[in-house]
């Protein structure tokens, strides 16, 4: 099963709200990612968790807080967001290292976030 | 640091014509290279990937790409474009030492009838 699921599909929130995005995979993958994608732009890397430890934080504002509770789950906690944070948030995961490596990211469908 | 460059922001081709989308990479070792496609409002779909071996790789939907180390390129090709191929195409490289993956800026493909 190579599926990466993301919930919710759509989220509308006010600037004072607290919400969370959820990503899940059951492939035993070694890394999980959060990307932010604005319209007509490439995905921008936000965070990388490698073996459940945060390995990359691309200078993301603290109003975005990632969490990796276990090897299958990745959350992105949102608080006090700004309208410019409205975007598609993509989760991805990376298979474990093997001799015949298939280092391909598997992407979820994304959560479309609108901040009012 | 690894990176990819897609020199063409927007390309328009006629339906049935051939297509080539350019991608140049910068990477210290042998790169893992990918092409993804994204239709409006949709997620990313992997078209093909290169890890090693044969430098001409075949993908889904009739796409292929050729890895040329001497030119640091990984260009995507299709012999005959269909209207449904209109989308945004992203080249990507990775994973790096921290498992990071980097995307190019993308090339938007428009297909004329």
mmCIF file of C-alpha atoms in Angstrom:
data_model
loop_
_atom_site.group_PDB
_atom_site.id
_atom_site.type_symbol
_atom_site.label_atom_id
_atom_site.label_comp_id
_atom_site.label_asym_id
_atom_site.label_seq_id
_atom_site.Cartn_x
_atom_site.Cartn_y
_atom_site.Cartn_z
ATOM 1 C CA UNK A 1 0.000 0.000 0.000
ATOM 2 C CA UNK A 2 1.659 3.195 -1.200
ATOM 3 C CA UNK A 3 -1.097 5.570 -0.217
ATOM 4 C CA UNK A 4 -0.516 8.777 1.700
ATOM 5 C CA UNK A 5 -3.701 10.235 3.121
ATOM 6 C CA UNK A 6 -4.307 13.786 4.249
ATOM 7 C CA UNK A 7 -7.158 15.253 6.227
ATOM 8 C CA UNK A 8 -9.014 17.460 5.898
ATOM 9 C CA UNK A 9 -9.198 18.074 2.147
ATOM 10 C CA UNK A 10 -10.275 21.661 2.656
ATOM 11 C CA UNK A 11 -9.928 23.942 5.657
ATOM 12 C CA UNK A 12 -11.116 27.494 6.204
ATOM 13 C CA UNK A 13 -9.920 29.205 9.350
ATOM 14 C CA UNK A 14 -9.755 32.622 10.912
ATOM 15 C CA UNK A 15 -6.548 34.260 11.996
ATOM 16 C CA UNK A 16 -7.232 33.531 15.658
ATOM 17 C CA UNK A 17 -8.100 29.870 15.187
ATOM 18 C CA UNK A 18 -6.016 26.820 16.044
ATOM 19 C CA UNK A 19 -6.275 23.904 13.691
ATOM 20 C CA UNK A 20 -4.256 20.863 12.661
ATOM 21 C CA UNK A 21 -3.522 19.096 9.406
ATOM 22 C CA UNK A 22 -3.006 15.366 9.463
ATOM 23 C CA UNK A 23 -0.991 13.055 7.233
ATOM 24 C CA UNK A 24 -0.823 9.295 7.461
ATOM 25 C CA UNK A 25 0.976 6.456 5.691
ATOM 26 C CA UNK A 26 1.442 2.811 6.572
ATOM 27 C CA UNK A 27 4.433 1.943 4.420
ATOM 28 C CA UNK A 28 7.165 2.078 7.065
ATOM 29 C CA UNK A 29 8.716 5.052 5.354
ATOM 30 C CA UNK A 30 11.883 6.648 6.717
ATOM 31 C CA UNK A 31 11.015 10.274 6.120
ATOM 32 C CA UNK A 32 7.926 12.442 5.983
ATOM 33 C CA UNK A 33 7.589 15.940 4.609
ATOM 34 C CA UNK A 34 5.423 19.018 4.668
ATOM 35 C CA UNK A 35 5.363 21.239 1.613
ATOM 36 C CA UNK A 36 3.517 24.486 0.989
ATOM 37 C CA UNK A 37 2.370 25.232 -2.539
ATOM 38 C CA UNK A 38 0.948 28.523 -3.763
ATOM 39 C CA UNK A 39 -0.941 28.702 -7.039
ATOM 40 C CA UNK A 40 1.239 28.290 -10.135
ATOM 41 C CA UNK A 41 4.350 27.758 -7.971
ATOM 42 C CA UNK A 42 6.412 24.674 -7.098
ATOM 43 C CA UNK A 43 6.077 22.963 -3.735
ATOM 44 C CA UNK A 44 8.210 24.680 -1.102
ATOM 45 C CA UNK A 45 9.787 22.412 1.455
ATOM 46 C CA UNK A 46 8.772 23.307 5.017
ATOM 47 C CA UNK A 47 9.780 20.421 7.276
ATOM 48 C CA UNK A 48 11.370 17.001 6.996
ATOM 49 C CA UNK A 49 11.145 14.299 9.624
ATOM 50 C CA UNK A 50 13.690 11.502 9.266
ATOM 51 C CA UNK A 51 12.975 8.467 11.415
ATOM 52 C CA UNK A 52 10.543 10.581 13.429
ATOM 53 C CA UNK A 53 13.109 13.278 14.199
ATOM 54 C CA UNK A 54 12.954 16.750 12.718
ATOM 55 C CA UNK A 55 15.866 16.942 10.281
ATOM 56 C CA UNK A 56 14.964 20.047 8.295
ATOM 57 C CA UNK A 57 13.090 23.206 9.227
ATOM 58 C CA UNK A 58 13.275 25.637 6.341
ATOM 59 C CA UNK A 59 12.996 28.761 8.510
ATOM 60 C CA UNK A 60 9.261 28.330 8.741
ATOM 61 C CA UNK A 61 7.425 30.816 11.016
ATOM 62 C CA UNK A 62 6.569 29.477 14.459
ATOM 63 C CA UNK A 63 2.846 29.739 13.737
ATOM 64 C CA UNK A 64 3.415 26.418 11.934
ATOM 65 C CA UNK A 65 4.329 23.635 14.340
ATOM 66 C CA UNK A 66 5.035 20.119 13.050
ATOM 67 C CA UNK A 67 4.694 16.964 15.055
ATOM 68 C CA UNK A 68 5.565 13.350 14.266
ATOM 69 C CA UNK A 69 4.006 11.205 17.006
ATOM 70 C CA UNK A 70 4.978 7.904 15.370
ATOM 71 C CA UNK A 71 6.335 6.439 12.147
ATOM 72 C CA UNK A 72 2.957 6.553 10.416
ATOM 73 C CA UNK A 73 1.621 9.946 11.383
ATOM 74 C CA UNK A 74 2.626 13.535 10.697
ATOM 75 C CA UNK A 75 0.735 16.570 11.936
ATOM 76 C CA UNK A 76 0.998 20.261 11.195
ATOM 77 C CA UNK A 77 -0.427 22.467 13.928
ATOM 78 C CA UNK A 78 -1.593 25.891 12.833
ATOM 79 C CA UNK A 79 -2.061 28.928 15.057
ATOM 80 C CA UNK A 80 -2.504 32.627 14.375
ATOM 81 C CA UNK A 81 -2.070 32.235 10.638
ATOM 82 C CA UNK A 82 -2.111 35.081 8.157
ATOM 83 C CA UNK A 83 -4.113 35.316 4.913
ATOM 84 C CA UNK A 84 -0.870 34.870 2.948
ATOM 85 C CA UNK A 85 -0.573 31.398 4.468
ATOM 86 C CA UNK A 86 -3.493 30.296 2.300
ATOM 87 C CA UNK A 87 -2.138 27.558 0.051
ATOM 88 C CA UNK A 88 -2.182 23.862 -0.741
ATOM 89 C CA UNK A 89 -0.305 21.927 1.937
ATOM 90 C CA UNK A 90 1.173 18.700 0.681
ATOM 91 C CA UNK A 91 2.463 15.807 2.712
ATOM 92 C CA UNK A 92 4.910 13.284 1.294
ATOM 93 C CA UNK A 93 6.798 10.257 2.529
ATOM 94 C CA UNK A 94 9.961 8.414 1.495
ATOM 95 C CA UNK A 95 10.513 4.633 1.523
ATOM 96 C CA UNK A 96 13.168 3.061 3.755
ATOM 97 C CA UNK A 97 16.680 2.538 2.445
ATOM 98 C CA UNK A 98 17.210 -0.721 0.565
ATOM 99 C CA UNK A 99 19.984 -2.175 -1.542
ATOM 100 C CA UNK A 100 17.902 -1.599 -4.638
ATOM 101 C CA UNK A 101 16.623 1.748 -3.528
ATOM 102 C CA UNK A 102 13.450 3.238 -4.827
ATOM 103 C CA UNK A 103 13.875 6.704 -3.398
ATOM 104 C CA UNK A 104 10.604 8.036 -4.617
ATOM 105 C CA UNK A 105 8.445 10.384 -2.636
ATOM 106 C CA UNK A 106 4.823 9.450 -2.361
ATOM 107 C CA UNK A 107 2.563 12.482 -2.145
ATOM 108 C CA UNK A 108 -0.779 12.898 -0.517
ATOM 109 C CA UNK A 109 -3.577 14.801 -2.286
ATOM 110 C CA UNK A 110 -3.059 17.885 -0.158
ATOM 111 C CA UNK A 111 -5.136 20.096 2.124
ATOM 112 C CA UNK A 112 -6.371 23.333 0.589
ATOM 113 C CA UNK A 113 -6.134 25.919 3.371
ATOM 114 C CA UNK A 114 -7.859 29.289 3.300
ATOM 115 C CA UNK A 115 -7.121 31.822 6.034
ATOM 116 C CA UNK A 116 -9.667 34.609 6.377
ATOM 117 C CA UNK B 1 23.415 21.980 -2.264
ATOM 118 C CA UNK B 2 21.288 20.150 -4.740
ATOM 119 C CA UNK B 3 18.992 22.100 -7.024
ATOM 120 C CA UNK B 4 17.161 21.903 -10.314
ATOM 121 C CA UNK B 5 16.444 24.587 -12.874
ATOM 122 C CA UNK B 6 13.622 24.560 -15.373
ATOM 123 C CA UNK B 7 14.467 27.298 -17.870
ATOM 124 C CA UNK B 8 11.047 27.471 -19.530
ATOM 125 C CA UNK B 9 8.221 28.950 -17.475
ATOM 126 C CA UNK B 10 5.562 28.361 -20.122
ATOM 127 C CA UNK B 11 5.484 26.297 -23.299
ATOM 128 C CA UNK B 12 2.705 26.066 -25.878
ATOM 129 C CA UNK B 13 2.534 23.216 -28.378
ATOM 130 C CA UNK B 14 -0.085 22.052 -30.831
ATOM 131 C CA UNK B 15 -1.895 18.818 -30.219
ATOM 132 C CA UNK B 16 -0.031 15.987 -31.930
ATOM 133 C CA UNK B 17 3.283 17.838 -31.925
ATOM 134 C CA UNK B 18 6.330 16.611 -30.054
ATOM 135 C CA UNK B 19 7.315 18.021 -26.684
ATOM 136 C CA UNK B 20 10.548 18.538 -24.794
ATOM 137 C CA UNK B 21 10.681 20.126 -21.333
ATOM 138 C CA UNK B 22 14.100 21.051 -20.017
ATOM 139 C CA UNK B 23 15.569 20.366 -16.611
ATOM 140 C CA UNK B 24 19.119 21.037 -15.428
ATOM 141 C CA UNK B 25 20.397 19.812 -12.097
ATOM 142 C CA UNK B 26 23.158 20.671 -9.693
ATOM 143 C CA UNK B 27 24.224 17.841 -7.427
ATOM 144 C CA UNK B 28 27.527 16.632 -6.000
ATOM 145 C CA UNK B 29 27.023 12.934 -6.573
ATOM 146 C CA UNK B 30 24.886 10.834 -8.894
ATOM 147 C CA UNK B 31 21.478 12.415 -8.587
ATOM 148 C CA UNK B 32 18.108 10.836 -8.244
ATOM 149 C CA UNK B 33 15.895 12.766 -10.644
ATOM 150 C CA UNK B 34 12.143 12.887 -11.021
ATOM 151 C CA UNK B 35 9.455 14.405 -13.183
ATOM 152 C CA UNK B 36 6.045 15.141 -11.693
ATOM 153 C CA UNK B 37 2.886 16.470 -13.310
ATOM 154 C CA UNK B 38 0.174 18.493 -11.623
ATOM 155 C CA UNK B 39 -3.182 19.345 -13.145
ATOM 156 C CA UNK B 40 -5.048 22.390 -11.800
ATOM 157 C CA UNK B 41 -6.410 21.764 -8.324
ATOM 158 C CA UNK B 42 -4.805 18.334 -8.163
ATOM 159 C CA UNK B 43 -1.904 16.766 -6.293
ATOM 160 C CA UNK B 44 1.436 15.710 -7.750
ATOM 161 C CA UNK B 45 1.669 12.618 -9.925
ATOM 162 C CA UNK B 46 5.001 10.930 -10.608
ATOM 163 C CA UNK B 47 5.688 10.545 -14.328
ATOM 164 C CA UNK B 48 9.096 8.875 -14.170
ATOM 165 C CA UNK B 49 12.346 8.700 -12.240
ATOM 166 C CA UNK B 50 16.050 8.069 -12.787
ATOM 167 C CA UNK B 51 18.330 6.423 -10.238
ATOM 168 C CA UNK B 52 21.017 4.644 -12.246
ATOM 169 C CA UNK B 53 21.565 2.395 -15.247
ATOM 170 C CA UNK B 54 19.923 3.056 -18.573
ATOM 171 C CA UNK B 55 19.951 6.800 -19.165
ATOM 172 C CA UNK B 56 16.687 6.740 -21.122
ATOM 173 C CA UNK B 57 13.781 6.108 -18.786
ATOM 174 C CA UNK B 58 10.209 5.437 -19.718
ATOM 175 C CA UNK B 59 7.311 6.730 -17.706
ATOM 176 C CA UNK B 60 3.573 6.774 -17.666
ATOM 177 C CA UNK B 61 1.323 8.451 -20.221
ATOM 178 C CA UNK B 62 3.877 7.989 -23.028
ATOM 179 C CA UNK B 63 6.547 10.216 -21.468
ATOM 180 C CA UNK B 64 10.264 9.508 -21.440
ATOM 181 C CA UNK B 65 13.312 11.353 -20.150
ATOM 182 C CA UNK B 66 17.003 11.144 -20.868
ATOM 183 C CA UNK B 67 19.718 11.633 -18.260
ATOM 184 C CA UNK B 68 22.813 13.344 -19.676
ATOM 185 C CA UNK B 69 25.562 13.673 -17.111
ATOM 186 C CA UNK B 70 27.792 15.721 -19.419
ATOM 187 C CA UNK B 71 25.065 18.345 -19.740
ATOM 188 C CA UNK B 72 23.642 17.991 -16.205
ATOM 189 C CA UNK B 73 20.255 17.590 -17.805
ATOM 190 C CA UNK B 74 17.196 15.411 -17.467
ATOM 191 C CA UNK B 75 14.813 16.539 -20.191
ATOM 192 C CA UNK B 76 11.297 15.207 -20.505
ATOM 193 C CA UNK B 77 9.937 14.238 -23.912
ATOM 194 C CA UNK B 78 6.779 13.038 -25.536
ATOM 195 C CA UNK B 79 6.485 12.288 -29.274
ATOM 196 C CA UNK B 80 2.861 13.363 -29.659
ATOM 197 C CA UNK B 81 1.092 15.613 -27.170
ATOM 198 C CA UNK B 82 -2.564 15.183 -26.256
ATOM 199 C CA UNK B 83 -4.854 17.966 -25.048
ATOM 200 C CA UNK B 84 -5.051 16.196 -21.667
ATOM 201 C CA UNK B 85 -1.301 16.743 -21.181
ATOM 202 C CA UNK B 86 -1.898 20.423 -20.447
ATOM 203 C CA UNK B 87 -0.662 20.847 -16.879
ATOM 204 C CA UNK B 88 2.243 22.033 -14.765
ATOM 205 C CA UNK B 89 5.381 19.896 -14.916
ATOM 206 C CA UNK B 90 7.986 19.813 -12.157
ATOM 207 C CA UNK B 91 11.469 18.383 -12.180
ATOM 208 C CA UNK B 92 12.894 17.348 -8.805
ATOM 209 C CA UNK B 93 16.186 16.095 -7.350
ATOM 210 C CA UNK B 94 16.973 14.237 -4.156
ATOM 211 C CA UNK B 95 16.946 12.951 -1.544
ATOM 212 C CA UNK B 96 19.939 14.753 -0.105
ATOM 213 C CA UNK B 97 21.798 14.015 3.115
ATOM 214 C CA UNK B 98 18.858 15.204 5.195
ATOM 215 C CA UNK B 99 16.337 13.450 2.955
ATOM 216 C CA UNK B 100 15.440 16.786 1.403
ATOM 217 C CA UNK B 101 13.901 16.869 -2.083
ATOM 218 C CA UNK B 102 14.094 19.999 -4.227
ATOM 219 C CA UNK B 103 11.723 21.036 -6.974
ATOM 220 C CA UNK B 104 12.288 23.215 -9.991
ATOM 221 C CA UNK B 105 10.066 26.238 -10.592
ATOM 222 C CA UNK B 106 7.893 24.283 -12.988
ATOM 223 C CA UNK B 107 6.934 24.560 -16.647
ATOM 224 C CA UNK B 108 3.335 25.217 -17.572
ATOM 225 C CA UNK B 109 2.289 23.364 -20.708
ATOM 226 C CA UNK B 110 -0.535 24.677 -22.881
ATOM 227 C CA UNK B 111 -1.802 22.490 -25.710
ATOM 228 C CA UNK B 112 -3.411 24.185 -28.721
ATOM 229 C CA UNK B 113 -6.129 22.359 -30.652
#
